[in-house]
mmCIF file of C-alpha atoms and ligand atoms in Angstrom:
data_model
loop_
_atom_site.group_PDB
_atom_site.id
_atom_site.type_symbol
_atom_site.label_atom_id
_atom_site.label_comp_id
_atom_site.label_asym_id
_atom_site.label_seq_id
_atom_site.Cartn_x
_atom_site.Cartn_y
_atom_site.Cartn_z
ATOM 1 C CA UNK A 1 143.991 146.787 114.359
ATOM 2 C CA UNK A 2 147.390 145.549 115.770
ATOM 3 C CA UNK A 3 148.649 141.909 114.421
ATOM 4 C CA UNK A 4 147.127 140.002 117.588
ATOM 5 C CA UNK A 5 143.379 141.049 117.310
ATOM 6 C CA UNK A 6 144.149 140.739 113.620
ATOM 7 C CA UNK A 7 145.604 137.023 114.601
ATOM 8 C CA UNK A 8 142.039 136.696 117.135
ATOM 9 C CA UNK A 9 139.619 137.500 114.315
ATOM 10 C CA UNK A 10 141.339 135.441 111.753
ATOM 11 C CA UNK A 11 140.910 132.190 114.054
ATOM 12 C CA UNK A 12 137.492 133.389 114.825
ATOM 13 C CA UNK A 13 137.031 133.232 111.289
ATOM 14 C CA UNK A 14 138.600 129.807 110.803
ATOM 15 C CA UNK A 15 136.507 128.620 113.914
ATOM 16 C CA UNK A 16 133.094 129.563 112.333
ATOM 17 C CA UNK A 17 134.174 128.286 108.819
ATOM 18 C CA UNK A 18 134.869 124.944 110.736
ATOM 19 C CA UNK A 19 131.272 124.795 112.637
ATOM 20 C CA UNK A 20 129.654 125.798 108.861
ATOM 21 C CA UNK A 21 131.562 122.982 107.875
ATOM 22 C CA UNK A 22 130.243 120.731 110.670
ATOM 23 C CA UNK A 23 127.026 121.878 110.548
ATOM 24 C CA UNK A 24 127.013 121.374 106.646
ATOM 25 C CA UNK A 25 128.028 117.801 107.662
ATOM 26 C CA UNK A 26 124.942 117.253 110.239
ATOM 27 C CA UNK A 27 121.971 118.866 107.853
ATOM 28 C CA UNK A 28 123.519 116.566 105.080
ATOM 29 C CA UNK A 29 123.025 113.408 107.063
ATOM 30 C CA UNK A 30 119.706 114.539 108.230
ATOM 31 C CA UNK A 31 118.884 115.069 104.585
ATOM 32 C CA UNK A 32 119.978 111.028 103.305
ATOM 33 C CA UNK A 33 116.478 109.838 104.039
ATOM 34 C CA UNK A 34 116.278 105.615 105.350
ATOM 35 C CA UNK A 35 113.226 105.566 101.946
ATOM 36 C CA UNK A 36 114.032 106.929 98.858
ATOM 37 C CA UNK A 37 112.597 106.974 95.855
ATOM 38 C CA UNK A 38 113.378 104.454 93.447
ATOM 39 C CA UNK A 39 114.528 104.835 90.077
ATOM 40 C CA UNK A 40 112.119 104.093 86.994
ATOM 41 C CA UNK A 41 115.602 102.499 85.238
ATOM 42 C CA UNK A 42 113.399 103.827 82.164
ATOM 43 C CA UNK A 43 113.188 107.522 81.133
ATOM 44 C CA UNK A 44 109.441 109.025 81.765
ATOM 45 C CA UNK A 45 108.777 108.921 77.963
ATOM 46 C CA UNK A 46 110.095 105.341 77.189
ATOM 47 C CA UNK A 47 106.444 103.851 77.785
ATOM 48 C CA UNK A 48 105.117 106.633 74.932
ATOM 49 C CA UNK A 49 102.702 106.118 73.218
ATOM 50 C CA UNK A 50 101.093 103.557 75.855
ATOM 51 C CA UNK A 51 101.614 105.348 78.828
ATOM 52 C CA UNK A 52 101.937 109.089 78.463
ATOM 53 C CA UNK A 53 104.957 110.789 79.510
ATOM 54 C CA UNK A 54 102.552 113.324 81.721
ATOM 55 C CA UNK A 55 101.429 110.404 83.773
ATOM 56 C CA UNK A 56 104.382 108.895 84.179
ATOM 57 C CA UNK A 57 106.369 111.751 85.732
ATOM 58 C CA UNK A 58 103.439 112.839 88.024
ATOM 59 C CA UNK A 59 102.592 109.106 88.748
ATOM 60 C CA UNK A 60 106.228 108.524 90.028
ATOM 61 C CA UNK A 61 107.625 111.739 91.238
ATOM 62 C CA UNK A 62 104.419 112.605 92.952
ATOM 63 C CA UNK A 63 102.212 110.166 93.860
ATOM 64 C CA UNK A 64 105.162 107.434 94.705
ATOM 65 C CA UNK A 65 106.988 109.912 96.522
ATOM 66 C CA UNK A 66 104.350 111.067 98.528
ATOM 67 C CA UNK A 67 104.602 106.910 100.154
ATOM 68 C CA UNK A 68 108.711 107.952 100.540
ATOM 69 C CA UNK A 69 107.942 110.943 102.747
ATOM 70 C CA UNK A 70 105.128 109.446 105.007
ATOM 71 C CA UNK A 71 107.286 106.345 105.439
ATOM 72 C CA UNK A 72 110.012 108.661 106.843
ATOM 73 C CA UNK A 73 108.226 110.770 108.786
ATOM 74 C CA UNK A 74 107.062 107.429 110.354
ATOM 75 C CA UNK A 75 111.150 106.220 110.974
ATOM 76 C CA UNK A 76 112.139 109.044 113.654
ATOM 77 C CA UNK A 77 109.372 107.725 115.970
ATOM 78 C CA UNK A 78 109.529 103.864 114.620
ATOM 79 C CA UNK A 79 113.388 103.063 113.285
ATOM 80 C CA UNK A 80 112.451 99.558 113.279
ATOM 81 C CA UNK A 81 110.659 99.857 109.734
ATOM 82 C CA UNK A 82 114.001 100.116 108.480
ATOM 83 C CA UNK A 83 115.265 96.587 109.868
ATOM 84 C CA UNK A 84 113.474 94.635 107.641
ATOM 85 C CA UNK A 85 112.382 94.841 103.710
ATOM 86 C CA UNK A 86 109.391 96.387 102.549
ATOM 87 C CA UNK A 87 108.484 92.562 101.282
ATOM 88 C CA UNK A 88 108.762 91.683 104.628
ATOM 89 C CA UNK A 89 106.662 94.068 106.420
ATOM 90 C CA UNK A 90 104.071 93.739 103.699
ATOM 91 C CA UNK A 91 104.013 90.283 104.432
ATOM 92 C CA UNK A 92 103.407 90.255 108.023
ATOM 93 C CA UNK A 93 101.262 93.442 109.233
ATOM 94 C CA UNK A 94 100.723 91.756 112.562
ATOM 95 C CA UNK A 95 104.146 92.823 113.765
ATOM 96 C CA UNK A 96 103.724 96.255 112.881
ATOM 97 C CA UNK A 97 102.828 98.380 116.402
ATOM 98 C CA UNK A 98 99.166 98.768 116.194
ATOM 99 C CA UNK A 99 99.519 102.677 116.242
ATOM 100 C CA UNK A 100 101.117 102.598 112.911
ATOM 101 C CA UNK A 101 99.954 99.816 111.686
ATOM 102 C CA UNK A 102 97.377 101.356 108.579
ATOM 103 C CA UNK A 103 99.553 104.151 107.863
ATOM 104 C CA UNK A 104 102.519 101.317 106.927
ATOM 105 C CA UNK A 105 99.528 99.169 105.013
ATOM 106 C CA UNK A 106 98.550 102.122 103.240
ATOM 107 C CA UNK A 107 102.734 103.336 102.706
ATOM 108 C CA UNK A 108 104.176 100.887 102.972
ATOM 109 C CA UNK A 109 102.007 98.842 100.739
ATOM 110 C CA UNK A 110 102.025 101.863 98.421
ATOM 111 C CA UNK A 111 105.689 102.144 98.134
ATOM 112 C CA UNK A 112 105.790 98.478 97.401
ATOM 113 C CA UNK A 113 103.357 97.927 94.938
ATOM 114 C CA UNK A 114 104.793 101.122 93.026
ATOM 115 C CA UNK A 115 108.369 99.547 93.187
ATOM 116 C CA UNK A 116 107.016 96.299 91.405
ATOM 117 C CA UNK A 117 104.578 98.374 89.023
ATOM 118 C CA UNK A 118 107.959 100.297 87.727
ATOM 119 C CA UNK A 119 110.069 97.130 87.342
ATOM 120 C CA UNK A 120 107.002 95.289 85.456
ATOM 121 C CA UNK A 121 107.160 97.807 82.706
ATOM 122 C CA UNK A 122 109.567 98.247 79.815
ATOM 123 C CA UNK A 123 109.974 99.373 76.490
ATOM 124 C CA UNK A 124 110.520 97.052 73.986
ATOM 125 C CA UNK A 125 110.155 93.610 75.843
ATOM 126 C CA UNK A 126 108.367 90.478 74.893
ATOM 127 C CA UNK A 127 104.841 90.936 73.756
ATOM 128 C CA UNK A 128 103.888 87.611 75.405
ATOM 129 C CA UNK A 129 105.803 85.479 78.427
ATOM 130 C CA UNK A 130 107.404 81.968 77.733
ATOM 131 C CA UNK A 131 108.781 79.022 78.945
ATOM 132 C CA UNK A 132 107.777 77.652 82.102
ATOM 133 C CA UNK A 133 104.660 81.083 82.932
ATOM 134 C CA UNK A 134 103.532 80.403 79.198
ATOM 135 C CA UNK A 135 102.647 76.596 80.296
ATOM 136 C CA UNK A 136 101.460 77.611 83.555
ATOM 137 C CA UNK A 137 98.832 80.795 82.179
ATOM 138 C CA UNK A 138 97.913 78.196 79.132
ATOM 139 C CA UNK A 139 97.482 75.423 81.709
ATOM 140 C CA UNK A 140 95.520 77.199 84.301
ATOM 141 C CA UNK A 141 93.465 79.384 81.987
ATOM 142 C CA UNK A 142 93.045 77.756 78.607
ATOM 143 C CA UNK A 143 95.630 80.437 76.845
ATOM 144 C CA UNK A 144 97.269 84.019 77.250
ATOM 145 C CA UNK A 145 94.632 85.554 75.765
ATOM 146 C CA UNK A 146 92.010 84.153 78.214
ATOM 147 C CA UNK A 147 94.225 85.224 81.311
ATOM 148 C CA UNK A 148 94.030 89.064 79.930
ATOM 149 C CA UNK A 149 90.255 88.729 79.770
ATOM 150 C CA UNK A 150 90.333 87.252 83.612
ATOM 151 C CA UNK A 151 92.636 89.969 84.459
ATOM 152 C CA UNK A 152 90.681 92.688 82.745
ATOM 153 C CA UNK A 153 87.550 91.996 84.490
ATOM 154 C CA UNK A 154 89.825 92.315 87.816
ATOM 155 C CA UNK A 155 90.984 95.603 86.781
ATOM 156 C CA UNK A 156 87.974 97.153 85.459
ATOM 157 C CA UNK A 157 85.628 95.353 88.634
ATOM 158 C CA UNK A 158 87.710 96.917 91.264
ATOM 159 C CA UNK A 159 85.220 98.935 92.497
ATOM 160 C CA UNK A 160 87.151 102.319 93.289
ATOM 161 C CA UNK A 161 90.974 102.533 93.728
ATOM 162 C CA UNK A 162 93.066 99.396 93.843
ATOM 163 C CA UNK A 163 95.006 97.175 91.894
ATOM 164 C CA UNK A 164 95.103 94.044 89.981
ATOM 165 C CA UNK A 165 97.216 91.098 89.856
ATOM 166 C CA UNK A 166 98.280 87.399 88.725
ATOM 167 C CA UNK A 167 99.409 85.709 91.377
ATOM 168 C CA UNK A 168 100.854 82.543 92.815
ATOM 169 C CA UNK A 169 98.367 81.558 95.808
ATOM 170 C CA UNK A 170 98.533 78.128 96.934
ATOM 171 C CA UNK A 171 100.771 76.550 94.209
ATOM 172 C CA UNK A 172 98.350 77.665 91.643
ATOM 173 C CA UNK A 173 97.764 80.615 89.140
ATOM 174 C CA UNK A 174 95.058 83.325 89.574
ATOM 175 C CA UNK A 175 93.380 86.833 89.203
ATOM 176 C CA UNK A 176 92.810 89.252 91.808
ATOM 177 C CA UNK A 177 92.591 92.578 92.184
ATOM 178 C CA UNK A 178 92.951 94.769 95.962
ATOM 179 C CA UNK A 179 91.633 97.528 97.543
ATOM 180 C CA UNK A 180 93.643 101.027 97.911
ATOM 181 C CA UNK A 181 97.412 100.079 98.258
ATOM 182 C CA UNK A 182 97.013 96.476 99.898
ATOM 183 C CA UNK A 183 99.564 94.131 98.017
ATOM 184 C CA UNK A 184 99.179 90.713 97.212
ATOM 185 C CA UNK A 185 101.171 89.485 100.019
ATOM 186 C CA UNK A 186 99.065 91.441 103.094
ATOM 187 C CA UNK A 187 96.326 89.056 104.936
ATOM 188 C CA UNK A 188 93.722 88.448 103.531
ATOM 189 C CA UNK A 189 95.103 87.280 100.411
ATOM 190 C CA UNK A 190 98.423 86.149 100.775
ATOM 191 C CA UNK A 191 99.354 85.216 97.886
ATOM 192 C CA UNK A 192 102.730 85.865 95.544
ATOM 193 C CA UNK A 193 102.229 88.742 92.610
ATOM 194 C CA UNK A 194 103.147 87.786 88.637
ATOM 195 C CA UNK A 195 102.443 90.909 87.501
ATOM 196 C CA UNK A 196 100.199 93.734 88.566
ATOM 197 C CA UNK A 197 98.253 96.925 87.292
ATOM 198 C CA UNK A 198 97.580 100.180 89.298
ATOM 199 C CA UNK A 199 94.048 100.824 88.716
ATOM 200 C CA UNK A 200 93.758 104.056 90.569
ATOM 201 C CA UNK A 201 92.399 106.938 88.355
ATOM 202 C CA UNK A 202 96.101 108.948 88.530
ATOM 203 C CA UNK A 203 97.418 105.370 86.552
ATOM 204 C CA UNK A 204 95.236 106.221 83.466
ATOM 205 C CA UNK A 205 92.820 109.699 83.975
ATOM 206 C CA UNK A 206 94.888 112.120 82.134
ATOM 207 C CA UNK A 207 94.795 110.070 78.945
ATOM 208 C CA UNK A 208 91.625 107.648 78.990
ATOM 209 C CA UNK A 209 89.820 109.753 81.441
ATOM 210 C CA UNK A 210 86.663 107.102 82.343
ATOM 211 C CA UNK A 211 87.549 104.587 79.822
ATOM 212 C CA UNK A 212 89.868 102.050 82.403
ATOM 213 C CA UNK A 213 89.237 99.302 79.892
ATOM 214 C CA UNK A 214 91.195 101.282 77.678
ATOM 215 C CA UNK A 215 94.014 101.543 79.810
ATOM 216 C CA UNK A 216 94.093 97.712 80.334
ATOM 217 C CA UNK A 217 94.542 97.322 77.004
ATOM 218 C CA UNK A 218 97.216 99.516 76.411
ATOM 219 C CA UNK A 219 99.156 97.975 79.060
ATOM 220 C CA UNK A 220 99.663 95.045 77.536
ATOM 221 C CA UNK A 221 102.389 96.767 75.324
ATOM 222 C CA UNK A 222 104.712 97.605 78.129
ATOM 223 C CA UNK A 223 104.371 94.390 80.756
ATOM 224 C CA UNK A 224 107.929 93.112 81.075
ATOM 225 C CA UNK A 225 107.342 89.694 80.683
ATOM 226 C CA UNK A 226 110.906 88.603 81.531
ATOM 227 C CA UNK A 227 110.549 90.471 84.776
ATOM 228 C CA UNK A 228 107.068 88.291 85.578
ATOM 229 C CA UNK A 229 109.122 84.692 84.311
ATOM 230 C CA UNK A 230 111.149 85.528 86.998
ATOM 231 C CA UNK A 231 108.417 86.629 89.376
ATOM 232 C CA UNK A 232 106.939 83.477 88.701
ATOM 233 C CA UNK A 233 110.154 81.324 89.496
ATOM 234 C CA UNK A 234 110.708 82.893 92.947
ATOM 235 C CA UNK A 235 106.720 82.196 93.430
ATOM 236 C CA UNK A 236 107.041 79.091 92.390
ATOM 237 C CA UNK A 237 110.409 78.136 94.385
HETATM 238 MN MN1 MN3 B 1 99.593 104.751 91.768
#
């Protein structure tokens, strides 16, 4: 090889390293989804021994996720789900195109309610909300203890998979519990969640099995009842 097709192949070296490079670039960005998963901002074991460790990595990295990759598979045809927040959309399902329109309840809705699930739960917090939600569950319900009953009767009566909530509908305080992944804010309850339990059998099977009750009750150890004071401000604003 003389020095000029030595020169040649170097540069055709340098040329291909550059278009890896570039092409590195381009899979990178099509890689940085618009939905991601959120973070728990706990580790999977911090709810132990109320929630199991087990159900809380498959609960989060699996079932949650599963929302994240439907809702971008539905961006490339539909960018505009990214123009507004997932409140938003939730909140009005009407301007959703009708063709996608129950794949974003059931995603959408999914990815929401999971988000708020996550940042309701903490270890170590309160074991009972004050101030202001204190007055207003002791007000509307006779007493904290009275509201987990009402609540508990959501949870466990949801016939199926669902969820169940205290909510702000109306200026006032109540129990409810929802189908599949329909949220709180989707028609035909419109209302403004407090706090909120998944109810689906991947929430509680692997350690209660049957006994949902069970789970309720176990719950009540890791709501963050800071996080639902505050819910219940921007409810009640
Ligand atoms: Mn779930």
């Amino acid at each position: 090889m003389n020095r000029r097709q030595t020169l040649k192949l170097l540069a055709g070296a340098a040329a291909f390293a550059g278009s890896a490079a570039t092409l590195g670039r381009a899979a990178f960005a099509q890689a940085s989804p618009a939905f991601k998963l959120p973070p728990l901002g706990y580790p999977y074991e911090a709810l132990e021994p109320h929630i199991d460790t087990a159900t809380m990595n498959f609960h989060h990295r699996n079932h949650h996720n599963a929302f994240i990759v439907n809702l971008n598979g539905l961006v490339g045809k539909y960018p505009e789900l990214t123009a507004k927040s997932p409140e938003e959309i939730v909140s009005n399902l009407g301007a959703v195109p009708e063709a996608i329109r129950t794949a974003v309840r059931n995603n959408m809705g999914g990815h929401w309610n999971h988000t708020f699930f996550w940042n309701l739960m903490t270890p170590g917090g309160p074991a009972m909300p004050a101030g202001d939600l204190k007055n207003a569950i002791e007000g509307t319900f006779g007493g904290f203890d009275q509201m987990k009953a009402a609540f508990k009767q959501q949870a466990v009566g949801r016939f199926g998979s669902g969820w169940a909530w205290l909510v702000m509908k109306e200026g006032k305080l109540t129990v409810i519990n929802t189908p599949y992944q329909d949220s709180p804010h989707m028609d035909p309850v419109e209302a403004k969640p407090i706090i909120g339990i998944d109810v689906w059998e991947h929430a509680y099977y692997l350690k209660h099995q049957y006994r949902r009750g069970d789970y309720v009750d176990a719950w009540w150890n890791v709501v963050n009842w800071t996080k639902a004071a505050d819910n219940f401000k921007r409810a009640s604003a």
